[in-house]
Each structure stands twice: as C-alpha cells, then as structure tokens.
Coordinates of C-alpha atoms in Angstrom, one line a residue:
X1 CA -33.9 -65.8 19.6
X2 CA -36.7 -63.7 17.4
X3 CA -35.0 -61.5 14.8
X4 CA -36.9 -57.8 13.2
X5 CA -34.8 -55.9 10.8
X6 CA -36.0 -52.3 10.4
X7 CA -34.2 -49.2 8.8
X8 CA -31.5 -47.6 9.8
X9 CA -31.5 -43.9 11.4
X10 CA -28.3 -44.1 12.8
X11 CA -25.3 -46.9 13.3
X12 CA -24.3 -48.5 16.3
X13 CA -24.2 -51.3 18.6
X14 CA -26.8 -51.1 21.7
X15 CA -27.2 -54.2 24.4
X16 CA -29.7 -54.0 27.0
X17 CA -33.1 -54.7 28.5
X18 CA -36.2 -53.2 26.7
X19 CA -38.3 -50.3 28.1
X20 CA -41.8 -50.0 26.0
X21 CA -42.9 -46.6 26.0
X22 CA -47.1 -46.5 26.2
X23 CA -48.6 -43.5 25.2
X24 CA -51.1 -42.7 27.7
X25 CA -54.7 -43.3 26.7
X26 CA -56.8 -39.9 27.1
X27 CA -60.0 -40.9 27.3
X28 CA -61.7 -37.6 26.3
X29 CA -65.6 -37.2 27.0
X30 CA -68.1 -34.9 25.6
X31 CA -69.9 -33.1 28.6
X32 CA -72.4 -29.6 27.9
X33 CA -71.0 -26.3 28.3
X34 CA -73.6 -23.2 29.2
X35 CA -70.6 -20.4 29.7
X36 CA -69.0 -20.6 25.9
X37 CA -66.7 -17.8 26.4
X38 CA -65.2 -19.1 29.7
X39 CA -64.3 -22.7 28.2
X40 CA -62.8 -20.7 24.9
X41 CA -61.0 -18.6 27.7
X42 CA -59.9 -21.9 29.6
X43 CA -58.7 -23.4 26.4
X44 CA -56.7 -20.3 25.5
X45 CA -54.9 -20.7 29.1
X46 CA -54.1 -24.0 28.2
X47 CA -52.7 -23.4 25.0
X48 CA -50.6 -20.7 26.4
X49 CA -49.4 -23.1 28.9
X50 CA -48.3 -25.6 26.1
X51 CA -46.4 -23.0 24.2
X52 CA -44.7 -22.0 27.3
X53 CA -43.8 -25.8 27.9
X54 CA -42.6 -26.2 24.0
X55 CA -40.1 -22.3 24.5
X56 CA -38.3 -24.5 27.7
X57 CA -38.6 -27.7 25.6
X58 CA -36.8 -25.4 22.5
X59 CA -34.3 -24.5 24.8
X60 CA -33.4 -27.8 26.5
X61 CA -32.7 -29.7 23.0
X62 CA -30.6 -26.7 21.3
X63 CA -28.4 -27.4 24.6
X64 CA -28.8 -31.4 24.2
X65 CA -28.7 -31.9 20.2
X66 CA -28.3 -28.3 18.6
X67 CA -30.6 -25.8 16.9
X68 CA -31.7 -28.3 13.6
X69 CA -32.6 -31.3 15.8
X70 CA -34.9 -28.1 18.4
X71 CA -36.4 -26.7 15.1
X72 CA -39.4 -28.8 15.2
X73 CA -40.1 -27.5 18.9
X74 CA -41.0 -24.0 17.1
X75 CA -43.1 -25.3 14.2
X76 CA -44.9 -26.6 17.2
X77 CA -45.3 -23.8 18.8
X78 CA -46.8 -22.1 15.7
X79 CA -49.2 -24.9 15.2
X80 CA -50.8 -24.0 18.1
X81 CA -51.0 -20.3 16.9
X82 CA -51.9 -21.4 13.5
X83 CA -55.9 -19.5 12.9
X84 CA -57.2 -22.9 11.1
X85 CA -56.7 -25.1 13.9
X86 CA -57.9 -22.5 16.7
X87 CA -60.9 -21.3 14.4
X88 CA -61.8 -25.3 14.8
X89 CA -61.5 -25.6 18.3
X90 CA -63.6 -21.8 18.9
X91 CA -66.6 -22.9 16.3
X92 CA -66.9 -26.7 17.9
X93 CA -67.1 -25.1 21.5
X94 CA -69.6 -22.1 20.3
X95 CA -71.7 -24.2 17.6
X96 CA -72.3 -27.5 20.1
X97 CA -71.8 -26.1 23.4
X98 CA -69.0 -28.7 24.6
X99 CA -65.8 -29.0 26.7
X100 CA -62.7 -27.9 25.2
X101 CA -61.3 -31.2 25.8
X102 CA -63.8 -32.6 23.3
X103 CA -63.4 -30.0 20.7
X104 CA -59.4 -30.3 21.3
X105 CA -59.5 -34.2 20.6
X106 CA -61.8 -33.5 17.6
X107 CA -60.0 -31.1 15.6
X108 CA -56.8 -33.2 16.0
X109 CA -58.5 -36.2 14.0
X110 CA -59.7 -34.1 11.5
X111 CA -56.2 -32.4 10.9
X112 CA -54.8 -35.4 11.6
X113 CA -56.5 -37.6 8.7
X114 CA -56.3 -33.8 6.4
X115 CA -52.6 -34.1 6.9
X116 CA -51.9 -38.1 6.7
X117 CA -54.1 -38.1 3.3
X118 CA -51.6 -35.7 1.4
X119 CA -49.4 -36.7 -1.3
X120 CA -46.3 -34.6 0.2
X121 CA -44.4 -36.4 2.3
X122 CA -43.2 -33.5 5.0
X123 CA -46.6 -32.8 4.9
X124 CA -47.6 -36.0 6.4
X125 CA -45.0 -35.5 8.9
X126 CA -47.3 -33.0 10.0
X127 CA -50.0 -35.3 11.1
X128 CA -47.7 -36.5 14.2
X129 CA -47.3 -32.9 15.2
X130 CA -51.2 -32.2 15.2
X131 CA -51.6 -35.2 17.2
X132 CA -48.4 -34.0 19.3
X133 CA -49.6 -30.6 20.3
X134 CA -53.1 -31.7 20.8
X135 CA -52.2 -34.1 22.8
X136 CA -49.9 -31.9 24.9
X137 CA -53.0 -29.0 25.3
X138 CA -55.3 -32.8 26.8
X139 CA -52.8 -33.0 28.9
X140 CA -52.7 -29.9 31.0
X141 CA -56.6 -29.5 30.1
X142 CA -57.1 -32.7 32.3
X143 CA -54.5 -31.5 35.6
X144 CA -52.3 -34.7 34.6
X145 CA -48.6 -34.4 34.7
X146 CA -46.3 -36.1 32.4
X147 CA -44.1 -38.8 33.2
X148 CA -41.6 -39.6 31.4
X149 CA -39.5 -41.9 33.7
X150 CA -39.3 -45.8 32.0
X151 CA -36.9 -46.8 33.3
X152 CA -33.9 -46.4 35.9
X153 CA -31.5 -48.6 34.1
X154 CA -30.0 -47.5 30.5
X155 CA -32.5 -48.9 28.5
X156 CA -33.2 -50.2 24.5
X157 CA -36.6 -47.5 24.2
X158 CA -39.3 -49.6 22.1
X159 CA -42.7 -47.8 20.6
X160 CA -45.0 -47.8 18.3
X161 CA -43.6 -44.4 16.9
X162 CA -42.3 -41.5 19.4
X163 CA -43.2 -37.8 18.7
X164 CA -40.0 -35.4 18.7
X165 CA -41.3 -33.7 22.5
X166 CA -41.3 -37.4 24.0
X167 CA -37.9 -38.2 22.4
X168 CA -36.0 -34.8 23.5
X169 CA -38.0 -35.2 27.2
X170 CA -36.2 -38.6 27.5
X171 CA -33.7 -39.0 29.9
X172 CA -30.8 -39.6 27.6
X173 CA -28.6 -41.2 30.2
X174 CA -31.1 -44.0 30.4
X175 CA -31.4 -44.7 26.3
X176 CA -28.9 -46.9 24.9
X177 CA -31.0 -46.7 21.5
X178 CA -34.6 -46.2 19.6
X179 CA -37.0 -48.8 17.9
X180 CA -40.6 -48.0 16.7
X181 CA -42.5 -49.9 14.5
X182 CA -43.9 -46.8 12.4
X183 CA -41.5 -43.6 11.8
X184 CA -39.7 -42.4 8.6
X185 CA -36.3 -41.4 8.0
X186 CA -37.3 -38.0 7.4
X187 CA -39.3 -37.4 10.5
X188 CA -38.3 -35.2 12.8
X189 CA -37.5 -38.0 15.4
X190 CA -35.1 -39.8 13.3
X191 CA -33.2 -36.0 13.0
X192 CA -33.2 -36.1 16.6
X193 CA -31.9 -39.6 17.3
X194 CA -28.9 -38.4 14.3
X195 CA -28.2 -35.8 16.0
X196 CA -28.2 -37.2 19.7
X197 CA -25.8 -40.1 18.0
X198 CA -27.9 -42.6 19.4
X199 CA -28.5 -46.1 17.4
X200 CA -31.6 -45.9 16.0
X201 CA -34.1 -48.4 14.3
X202 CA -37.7 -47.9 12.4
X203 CA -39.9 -49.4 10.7
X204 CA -39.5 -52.6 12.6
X205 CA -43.0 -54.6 11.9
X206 CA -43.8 -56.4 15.1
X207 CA -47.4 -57.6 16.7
X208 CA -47.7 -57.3 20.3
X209 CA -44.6 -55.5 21.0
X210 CA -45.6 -54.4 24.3
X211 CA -44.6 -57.9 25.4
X212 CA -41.0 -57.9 25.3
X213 CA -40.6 -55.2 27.9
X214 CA -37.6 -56.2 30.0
X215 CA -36.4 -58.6 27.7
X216 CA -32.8 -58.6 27.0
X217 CA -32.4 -57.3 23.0
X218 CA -29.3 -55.8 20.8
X219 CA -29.6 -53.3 18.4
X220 CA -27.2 -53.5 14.6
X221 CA -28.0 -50.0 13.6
X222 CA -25.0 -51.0 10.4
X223 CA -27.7 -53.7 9.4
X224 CA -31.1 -52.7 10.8
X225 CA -31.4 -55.6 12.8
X226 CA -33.3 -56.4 16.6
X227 CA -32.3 -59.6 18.1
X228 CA -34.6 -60.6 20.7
X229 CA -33.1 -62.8 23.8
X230 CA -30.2 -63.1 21.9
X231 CA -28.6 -66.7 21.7
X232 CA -24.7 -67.1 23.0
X233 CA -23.0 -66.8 20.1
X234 CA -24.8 -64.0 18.7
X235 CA -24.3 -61.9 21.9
X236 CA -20.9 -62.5 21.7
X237 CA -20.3 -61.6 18.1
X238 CA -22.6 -58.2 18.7
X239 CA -20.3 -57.4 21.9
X240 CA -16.6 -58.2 20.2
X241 CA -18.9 -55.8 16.9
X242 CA -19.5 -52.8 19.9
X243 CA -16.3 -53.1 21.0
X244 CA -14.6 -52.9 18.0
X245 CA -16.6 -49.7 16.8
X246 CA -15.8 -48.2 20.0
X247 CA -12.1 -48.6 19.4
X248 CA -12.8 -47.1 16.0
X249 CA -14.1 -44.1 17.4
X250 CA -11.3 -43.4 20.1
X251 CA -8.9 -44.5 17.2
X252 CA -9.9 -41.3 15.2
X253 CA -9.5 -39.0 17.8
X254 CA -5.4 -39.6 17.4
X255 CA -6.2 -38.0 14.8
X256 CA -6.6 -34.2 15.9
X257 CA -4.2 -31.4 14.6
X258 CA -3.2 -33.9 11.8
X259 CA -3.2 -32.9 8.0
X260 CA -6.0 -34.2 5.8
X261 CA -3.6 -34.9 3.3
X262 CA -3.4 -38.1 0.9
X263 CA 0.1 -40.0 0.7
X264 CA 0.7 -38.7 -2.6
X265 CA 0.7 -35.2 -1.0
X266 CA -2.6 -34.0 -2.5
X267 CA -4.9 -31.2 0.6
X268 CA -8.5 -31.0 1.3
X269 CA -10.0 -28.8 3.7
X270 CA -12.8 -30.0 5.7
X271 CA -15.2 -28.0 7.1
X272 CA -18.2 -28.2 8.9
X273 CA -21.9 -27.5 8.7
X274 CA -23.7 -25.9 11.9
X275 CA -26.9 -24.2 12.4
X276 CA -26.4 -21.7 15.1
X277 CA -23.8 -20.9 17.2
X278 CA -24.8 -23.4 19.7
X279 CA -23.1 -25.8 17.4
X280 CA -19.6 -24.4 18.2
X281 CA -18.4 -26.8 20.7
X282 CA -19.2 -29.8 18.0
X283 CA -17.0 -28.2 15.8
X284 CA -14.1 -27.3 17.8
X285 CA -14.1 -31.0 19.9
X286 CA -14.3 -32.7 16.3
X287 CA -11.2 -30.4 15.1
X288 CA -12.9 -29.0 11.9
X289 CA -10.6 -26.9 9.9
X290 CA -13.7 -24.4 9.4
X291 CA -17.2 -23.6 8.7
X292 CA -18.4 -24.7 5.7
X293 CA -22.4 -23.8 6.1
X294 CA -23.6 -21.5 8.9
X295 CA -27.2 -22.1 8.1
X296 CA -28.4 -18.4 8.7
X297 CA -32.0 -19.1 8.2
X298 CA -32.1 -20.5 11.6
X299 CA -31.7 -17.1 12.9
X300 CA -34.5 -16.2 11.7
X301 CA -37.0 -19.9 12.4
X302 CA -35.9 -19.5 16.0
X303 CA -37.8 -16.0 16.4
X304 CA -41.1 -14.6 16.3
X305 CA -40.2 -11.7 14.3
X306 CA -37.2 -10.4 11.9
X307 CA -33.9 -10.9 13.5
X308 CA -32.8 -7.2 13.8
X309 CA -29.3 -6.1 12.1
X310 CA -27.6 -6.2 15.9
X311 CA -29.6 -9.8 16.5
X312 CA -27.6 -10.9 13.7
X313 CA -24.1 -9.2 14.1
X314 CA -23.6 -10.3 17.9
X315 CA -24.8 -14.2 16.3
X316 CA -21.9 -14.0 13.3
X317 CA -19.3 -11.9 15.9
X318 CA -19.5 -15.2 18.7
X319 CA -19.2 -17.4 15.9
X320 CA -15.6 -15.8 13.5
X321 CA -14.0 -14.9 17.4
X322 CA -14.4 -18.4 18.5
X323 CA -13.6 -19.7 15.2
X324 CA -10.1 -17.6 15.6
X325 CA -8.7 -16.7 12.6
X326 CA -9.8 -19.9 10.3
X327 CA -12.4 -19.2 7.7
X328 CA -16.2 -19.1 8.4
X329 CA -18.5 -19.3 5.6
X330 CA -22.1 -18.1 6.1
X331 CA -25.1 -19.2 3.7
X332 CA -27.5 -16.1 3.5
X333 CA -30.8 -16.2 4.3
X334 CA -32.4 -19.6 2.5
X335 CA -36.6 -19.4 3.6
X336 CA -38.8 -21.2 1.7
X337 CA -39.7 -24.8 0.6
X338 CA -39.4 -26.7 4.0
X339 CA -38.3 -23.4 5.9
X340 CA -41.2 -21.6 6.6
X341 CA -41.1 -18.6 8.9
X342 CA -44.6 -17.4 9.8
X343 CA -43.9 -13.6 9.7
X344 CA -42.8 -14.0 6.4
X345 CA -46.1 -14.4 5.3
X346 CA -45.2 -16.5 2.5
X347 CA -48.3 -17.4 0.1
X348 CA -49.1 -21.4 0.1
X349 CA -47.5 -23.1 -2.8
X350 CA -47.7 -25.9 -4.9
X351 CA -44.6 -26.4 -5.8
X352 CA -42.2 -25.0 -2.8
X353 CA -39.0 -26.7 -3.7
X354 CA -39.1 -24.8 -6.6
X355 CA -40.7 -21.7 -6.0
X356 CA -40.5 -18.5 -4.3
X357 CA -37.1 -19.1 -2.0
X358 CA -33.8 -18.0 -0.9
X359 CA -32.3 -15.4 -3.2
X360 CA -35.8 -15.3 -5.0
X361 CA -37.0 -13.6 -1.7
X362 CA -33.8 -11.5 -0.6
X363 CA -33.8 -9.6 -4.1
X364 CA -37.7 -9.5 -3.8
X365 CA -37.2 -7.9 -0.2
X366 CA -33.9 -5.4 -0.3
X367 CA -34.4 -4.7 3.3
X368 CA -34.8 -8.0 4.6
X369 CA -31.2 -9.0 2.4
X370 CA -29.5 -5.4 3.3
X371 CA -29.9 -5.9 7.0
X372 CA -28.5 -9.4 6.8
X373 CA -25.8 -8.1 4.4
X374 CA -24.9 -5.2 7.3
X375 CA -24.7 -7.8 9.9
X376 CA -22.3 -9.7 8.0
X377 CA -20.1 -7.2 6.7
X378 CA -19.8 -5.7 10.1
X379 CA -18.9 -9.0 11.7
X380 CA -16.2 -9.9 9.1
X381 CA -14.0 -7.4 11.2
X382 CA -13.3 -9.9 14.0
X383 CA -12.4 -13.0 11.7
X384 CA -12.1 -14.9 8.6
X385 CA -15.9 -14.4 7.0
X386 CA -16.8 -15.6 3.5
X387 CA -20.8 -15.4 2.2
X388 CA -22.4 -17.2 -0.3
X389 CA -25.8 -16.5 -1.8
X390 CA -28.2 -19.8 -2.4
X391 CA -30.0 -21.2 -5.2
X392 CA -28.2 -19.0 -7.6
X393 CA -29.4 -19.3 -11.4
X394 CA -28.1 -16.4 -13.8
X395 CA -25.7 -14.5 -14.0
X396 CA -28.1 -11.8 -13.5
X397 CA -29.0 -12.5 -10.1
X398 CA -24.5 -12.5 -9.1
X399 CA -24.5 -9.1 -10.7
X400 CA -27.5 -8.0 -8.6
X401 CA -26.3 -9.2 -5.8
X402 CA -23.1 -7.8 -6.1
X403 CA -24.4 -4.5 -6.9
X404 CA -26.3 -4.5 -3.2
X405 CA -23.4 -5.3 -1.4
X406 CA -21.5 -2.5 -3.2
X407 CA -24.5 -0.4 -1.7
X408 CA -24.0 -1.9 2.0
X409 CA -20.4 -0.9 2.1
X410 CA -21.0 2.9 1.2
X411 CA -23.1 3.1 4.0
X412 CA -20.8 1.4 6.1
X413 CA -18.1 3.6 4.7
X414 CA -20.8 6.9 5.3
X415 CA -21.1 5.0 8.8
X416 CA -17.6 4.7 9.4
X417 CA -18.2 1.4 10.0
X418 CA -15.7 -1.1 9.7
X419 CA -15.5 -4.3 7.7
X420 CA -13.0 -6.3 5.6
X421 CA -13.8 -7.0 1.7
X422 CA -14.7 -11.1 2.6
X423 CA -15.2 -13.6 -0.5
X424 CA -18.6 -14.0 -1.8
X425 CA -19.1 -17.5 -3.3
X426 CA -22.6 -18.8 -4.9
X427 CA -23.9 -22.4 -4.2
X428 CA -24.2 -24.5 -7.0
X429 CA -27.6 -26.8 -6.7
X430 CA -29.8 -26.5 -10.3
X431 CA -28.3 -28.0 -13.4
X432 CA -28.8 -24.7 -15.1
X433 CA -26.4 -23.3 -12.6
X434 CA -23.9 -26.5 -13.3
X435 CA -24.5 -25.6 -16.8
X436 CA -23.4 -21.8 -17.0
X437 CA -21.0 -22.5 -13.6
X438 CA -17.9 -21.3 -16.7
X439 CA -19.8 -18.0 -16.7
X440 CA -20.8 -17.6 -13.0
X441 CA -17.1 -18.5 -11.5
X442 CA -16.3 -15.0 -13.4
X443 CA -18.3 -13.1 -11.1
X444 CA -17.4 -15.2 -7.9
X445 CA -14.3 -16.1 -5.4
X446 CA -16.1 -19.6 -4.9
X447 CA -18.2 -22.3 -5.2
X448 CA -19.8 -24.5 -3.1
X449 CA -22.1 -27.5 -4.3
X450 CA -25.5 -28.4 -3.0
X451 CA -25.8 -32.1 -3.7
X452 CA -29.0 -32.5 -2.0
X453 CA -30.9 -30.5 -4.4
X454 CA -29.0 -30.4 -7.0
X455 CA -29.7 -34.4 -6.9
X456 CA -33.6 -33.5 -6.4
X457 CA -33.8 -31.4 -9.1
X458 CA -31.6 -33.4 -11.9
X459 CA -33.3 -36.2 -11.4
X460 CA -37.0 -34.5 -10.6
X461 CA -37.6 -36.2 -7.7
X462 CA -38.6 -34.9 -4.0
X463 CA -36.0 -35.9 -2.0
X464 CA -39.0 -36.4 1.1
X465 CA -41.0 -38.3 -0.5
X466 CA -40.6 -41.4 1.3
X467 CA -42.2 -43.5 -1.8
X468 CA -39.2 -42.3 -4.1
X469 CA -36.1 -43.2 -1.7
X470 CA -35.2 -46.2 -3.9
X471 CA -35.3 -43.9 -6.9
X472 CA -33.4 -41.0 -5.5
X473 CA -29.5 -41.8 -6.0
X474 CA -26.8 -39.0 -5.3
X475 CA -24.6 -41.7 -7.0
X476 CA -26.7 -41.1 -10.5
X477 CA -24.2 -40.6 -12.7
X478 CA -25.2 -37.0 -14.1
X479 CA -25.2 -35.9 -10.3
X480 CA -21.6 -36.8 -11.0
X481 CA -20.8 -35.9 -14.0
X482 CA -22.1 -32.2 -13.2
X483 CA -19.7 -31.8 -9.6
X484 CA -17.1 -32.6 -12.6
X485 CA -17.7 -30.6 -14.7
X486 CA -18.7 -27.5 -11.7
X487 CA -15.3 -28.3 -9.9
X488 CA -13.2 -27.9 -13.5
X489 CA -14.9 -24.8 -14.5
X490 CA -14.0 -23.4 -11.1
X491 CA -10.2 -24.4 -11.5
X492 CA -10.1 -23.2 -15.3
X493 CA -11.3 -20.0 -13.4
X494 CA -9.0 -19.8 -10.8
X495 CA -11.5 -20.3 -7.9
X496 CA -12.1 -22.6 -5.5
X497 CA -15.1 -25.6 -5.2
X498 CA -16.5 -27.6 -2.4
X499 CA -19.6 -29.6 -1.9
X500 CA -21.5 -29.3 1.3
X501 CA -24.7 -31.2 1.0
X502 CA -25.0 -34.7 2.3
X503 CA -22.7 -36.0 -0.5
X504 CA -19.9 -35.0 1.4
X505 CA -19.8 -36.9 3.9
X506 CA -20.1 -40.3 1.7
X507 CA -17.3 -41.9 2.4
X508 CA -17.8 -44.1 -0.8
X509 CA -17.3 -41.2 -2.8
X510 CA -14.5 -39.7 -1.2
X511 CA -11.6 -40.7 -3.5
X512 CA -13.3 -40.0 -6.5
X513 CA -13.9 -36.1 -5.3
X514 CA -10.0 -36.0 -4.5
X515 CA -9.5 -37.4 -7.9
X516 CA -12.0 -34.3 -9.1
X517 CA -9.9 -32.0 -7.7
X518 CA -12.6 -31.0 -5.1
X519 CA -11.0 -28.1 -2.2
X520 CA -13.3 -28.4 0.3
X521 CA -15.9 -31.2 1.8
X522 CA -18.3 -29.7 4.5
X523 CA -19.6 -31.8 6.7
X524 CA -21.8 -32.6 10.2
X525 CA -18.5 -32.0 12.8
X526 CA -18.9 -35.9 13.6
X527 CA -17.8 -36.9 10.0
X528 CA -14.4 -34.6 10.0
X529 CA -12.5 -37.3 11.9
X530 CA -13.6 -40.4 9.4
X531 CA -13.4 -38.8 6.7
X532 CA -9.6 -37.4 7.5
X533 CA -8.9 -40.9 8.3
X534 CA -10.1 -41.7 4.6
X535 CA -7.8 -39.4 3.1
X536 CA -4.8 -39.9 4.7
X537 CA -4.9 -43.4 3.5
X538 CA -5.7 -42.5 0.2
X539 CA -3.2 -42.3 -3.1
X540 CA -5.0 -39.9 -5.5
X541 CA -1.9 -41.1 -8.1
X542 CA -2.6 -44.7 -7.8
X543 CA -6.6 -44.6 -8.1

C-alpha cells in the first residue's frame, strides 16, 4: 500500500479504480502564410466557434452545479474577446507571416508566464484559463474532436491539474472523486468539485502518476489522504468510514419540517445563500427556512450587457413565488474586486478589494442602482422581499441610499405601480462599519455580517492569496469579538443580525453564535440540515 496526503476540496469517502486523465499533446508547428488576412479571418472563425462551445458549456454547468460553479465559463468567454490577447495573435500572424495555430500557441505562453509571475493570487488563477481557452481555439483550429470519455466504470479521476471546461465536460456518473497533483483551493476547479459534492483532493505530490491507472485507490477527503492498492484492513476501515457518513447524510434528512431550535428553547433561522434562480431546487430539497443572500451580481456576470429593469423583475418574481410566503433577502448589486463585468468598464486597480465596488459604484451610477431598485420593489409584491446594500461604511452612504429608494417609490406610486414597503438591512463587513454598527442599526431593519471580508480586512490579509492561508483565521479573536459586539448593538436597537459569509456554516462555532444571540446563519443549502442537527442538540443555558 503507497500513501499521498493532499488538501482537502471537499469531504468524503471514494473507492475505486483510477482513470488518469492525459491532456492531449498539441504539437503546434510554425508553417509560412502569404494570405494574412485569410488566416486572421480563419482564426476569428475559430474563436467564434470556441465562444459558442463555452455559451453551451455555461449552460450545461448552471443545470449541473449552479450559476457560481458556471461563472468561470463566461470569464472565458471574455478572455477570448479580451483586445490584448487578440491584438497578440493579429500582430504575430501580420508581422511573421505564420499559421494561426503558431501565433495561438505563442501568445498563450507569453500570457501564460505574464499571469503565473504575478503576486495576486486570482490573478495566477488566470494562467490556467489562458492556457484553457487557447488550448480550446488549437483544438478546433486542428479539425480534432474532444474526447472526454476515460472511462466506462465510475472512476477515482487522477491529473496533473484539470481546467474548469475538462471538469464540467466530465461525465459525472463516472467520477467517484478528483486528485491532481497541482491545483489550489481557490481555483475555479476546486469551486466546481464543492459545488458538484464530489470528494476532492489537491496538491497530492506524486512522480509518475500516469502509472497507477486502473489501480484500485480510496480517497479520505476528512484527512486528505490517497491510499494506493489499499491493504485489507485499511479497505475495510475506509468502507465501514463510507458507510457510516452515508448513514449520516440520510440521518439528516429526518430532519425536514423540524424546528432549529436548541433544548433550552432558544430559535435560529437558517437560510440560504444562492446565486441565481437556478439554485432554487437546492434550497427547497435541503428545507431552508429562507434566502439569506441572493447574490444579484450574477445577474449581471451572466450577460453581455446591463440586465434591463424587466431582466431583473421576472429573475426576483420566479425567485419570492417559489419561495412562497418565507422571506427572501436580495444583496444589491456587489461588482468589483473579483467580480468584474466587462461593460462596466471598470478602470484596472491596484488594490480591488478595497477599491471602487459595490455601493461605491451604485451611488456613483444612480441609474445602474435605480433600475435594480425598480426591479426589486416591483417584485416584493408577490412575496416576502428584504434588500440589503453591501460594503456599507457611514452613515452617510444609509441616508443616501435611503433617500433613492424614497425616489423609486414615487415613481412607482406616479406609475401606479405596486410594491410593498420590504426591510432594507446593510451588511456588516469593514471594522469601521462594526465600529459605528450602534449608529447604522438606527437607520436599518437589519443586519447581516460578512465574515469573509470582514476577516480580510481586520486582519489585512487577502483572503486568495494562497501563501497567507495559514495566517488567515476567521477564528482570530477580533473577528469575534466584533460579530459580538455587531449582534448586541443590533438587539440594543431592536433589529435583527445574521452572518452569511463562510463563518456560518462552521459548525465549530455554532454554539458560540447561539450564545451571541445571532438570528439568522445563511448558509450553502447543503449545510441547513447539519447545522439544524447542531442546534437541536445544543443547550445555550448550559454552555
């Protein structure tokens, strides 16, 4: 038995034989072009091609793993638009009169080493998507059809790393789990695998890994461990360990319809976190009380131009009908830092997590926030709506927003339009907004904390930068001390709290938010039924 231990993307027990996945070598040659124009015009078809394959691509993973995990799928697709990397291929075809496979397989490398040698860490991520899309254009450039077929028997999928189109083109039937050898927890492959709940494994050093196709392996995704040929014993223990998590899982789902309510009698709500409306079925099956964060940015990162105000109302409509009657909470538009949207024509920065973003740009750009703000108030007559604004700092900024949504409902009213007067909560996510939360929760029906950035920017560190993770801890004891102090100057103020960044669903932490007093926890929909076992075994007066 050979034993790798790795990092963990995602838990789970997985038994089975090993399929390697080989990226196919394209050997790309250099050959002289007289006609220019036509090999610009041939490259052009081919890129059009691609972006057509990435729109069906797009569509099959918002059915398979929902909008966040298909995201990636349209940064593609504006990589291959972006002017930089065309103006490459154009000038190497024009200035040295080659094939457009060369001058494909050319500016890949050089974007590739531009974007691996940056400090940022999503940039770097980039890298694999230059390579990704480049790759894909090769491919239809040369005539050759993909293959992804590995196997016709579930299979444990082993590579050197796996770009997000080769993980979502998978036949998902036939992948009992991931393992590359390179990856990072951030990529957009390890979202994927999170999302797909499939046990996952990086960063498991190996040489010649291409060996141990068809070997019999197990994958701990609760340790990070790959047992090769397994020995007895250890295949027993891993088997009784599957079994046992199984049970788990069908365990929690006696819990549906039931209160989350400790022993001593103390409620939580919990809620969940979607991304688009595609989401809906997660939430429903895994019995979420409500919507905690409707990410209303993806509106917008799914679509080449501004989501009109009907775009928008029909999106929030689908979403408080099916939700019938139980409170829906949607997070206004948040572009910026890691959300870029291409028609925004937002200026490069140096800084993005802590520049020009979310309410930054809707009070910057009325219109943009007004026709959101329409949408919203419109839909609020078929269900229980609530907004909150994002990455709130003053008090001036509530009062301004405030003001603008008084605006929106006159011309509604002129309109004869109707909509309900919904609660408009802030998030919580900069210490000076923890600091002054006595003051905001005046101005506000709610709060909900951020603990993702509000743990970046307490402790100043990027929470992507993959050389920080063993600084960055959401445990820190100011992250703490500040949802304290947030969640009491929201009861002294007769309003609500709740946290929905990553924080909440950490189990470890759980009884120590019921002993803060915390309302609501918002969650991805597969955490509701853990965490409600967590609670219901929980006595709040004994901790």
């Amino acid at each position: 038995m050979i034993t790798y231990t790795g990092k963990t993307v995602f838990n789970g027990i997985a038994i089975g034989k090993i399929a390697v996945f080989k990226k196919k070598d394209k050997q790309v040659k250099r050959h002289h072009i007289e006609d220019t124009d036509k090999e610009w015009m041939r490259f052009n078809k081919a890129k059009d091609a691609a972006i057509e394959q990435l729109k069906n691509l797009y569509d099959k993973a918002v059915a398979e793993v929902g909008s966040d995990g298909a995201a990636i799928f349209e940064v593609h697709q504006m990589m291959l638009e972006d002017m930089d990397y065309l103006d490459s291929v154009k000038n190497i075809i024009d200035t040295q009169s080659v094939n457009a496979e060369y001058a494909v397989a050319v500016t890949a490398d050089n974007f590739y080493h531009i974007f691996a040698s940056m400090e940022d860490a999503y940039m770097k991520e980039r890298a694999a998507d230059v390579k990704d899309i480049s790759e894909r254009v090769l491919t239809i450039l040369s005539g050759e059809v993909s293959d992804n077929v590995l196997t016709k028997e579930p299979s444990i999928i082993l590579a050197d790393d796996l770009a997000p189109s080769e993980t979502v083109q998978l036949d998902k039937s036939k992948v009992l789990a991931f393992v590359t050898v390179h990856g990072s927890t951030n990529s957009h492959t390890a979202i994927l695998a999170r999302t797909m709940n499939i046990p996952a494994l990086i960063n498991v050093l190996m040489e010649d890994y291409e060996e141990l196709n068809g070997k019999l392996a197990i994958v701990d995704g609760f340790t990070g461990t790959l047992y090769i040929d397994p020995d007895q014993s250890t295949y027993e223990n891993m088997k009784e360990k599957q079994e046992d998590d199984r049970k788990k899982k069908e365990l929690l789902k006696e819990l549906k319809d039931k209160e989350n309510i400790t022993i001593d009698g103390q409620r939580i709500d919990l809620f969940a976190n979607i991304g688009s409306t595609g989401d809906l079925a997660s939430v429903i099956q895994n019995d979420a009380g409500g919507i905690g964060l409707f990410r209303s940015e993806f509106l917008y990162l799914e679509k080449d131009h501004y989501p009109t105000e009907e775009e928008q109302f029909k999106a929030y409509k689908m979403v408080a009908e099916n939700m019938a009657g139980k409170k829906v909470i949607i997070r206004t538009l948040d572009i910026g830092a890691d959300k870029q949207v291409d028609y925004f024509n937002l200026e490069r920065e140096e800084n993005p997590a802590m520049g020009y973003r979310a309410i930054r740009i809707c009070l910057d750009r009325t219109e943009i926030f007004k026709t959101q703000l329409r949408a919203l108030l419109r839909a609020s007559a078929y269900g229980n709506l609530a907004v909150m604004y994002p990455m709130i700092i003053s008090l001036e900024e509530v009062l301004e927003v405030k003001k603008i949504v008084e605006e929106v409902k006159r011309e509604l009213d002129a309109e004869k339009l109707p909509y309900k007067n919904i609660e408009q909560g802030i998030m919580i996510e900069t210490p000076g907004a923890a600091l002054i939360s006595d003051i905001l929760a005046q101005e506000v029906d709610f709060f909900s904390i951020g603990t993702n950035d509000l743990t970046q920017y307490t402790l100043a560190i990027d929470r992507q930068n993959t050389k920080l993770e063993k600084h960055y801890d959401p445990h820190h004891p100011a992250i703490l001390r500040f949802i304290k102090m947030i969640a009491d100057n929201a009861h002294q103020a007769g309003i609500w709290v709740g946290i929905c960044g990553e924080l909440a669903a950490d189990s470890s932490l759980t009884e120590t938010f019921l002993k803060m007093k915390i309302d609501e926890l918002s969650v991805s929909p597969s955490y509701i039924y853990p965490l409600r076992k967590k609670i219901r075994e929980t006595d709040v007066s004994k901790l």
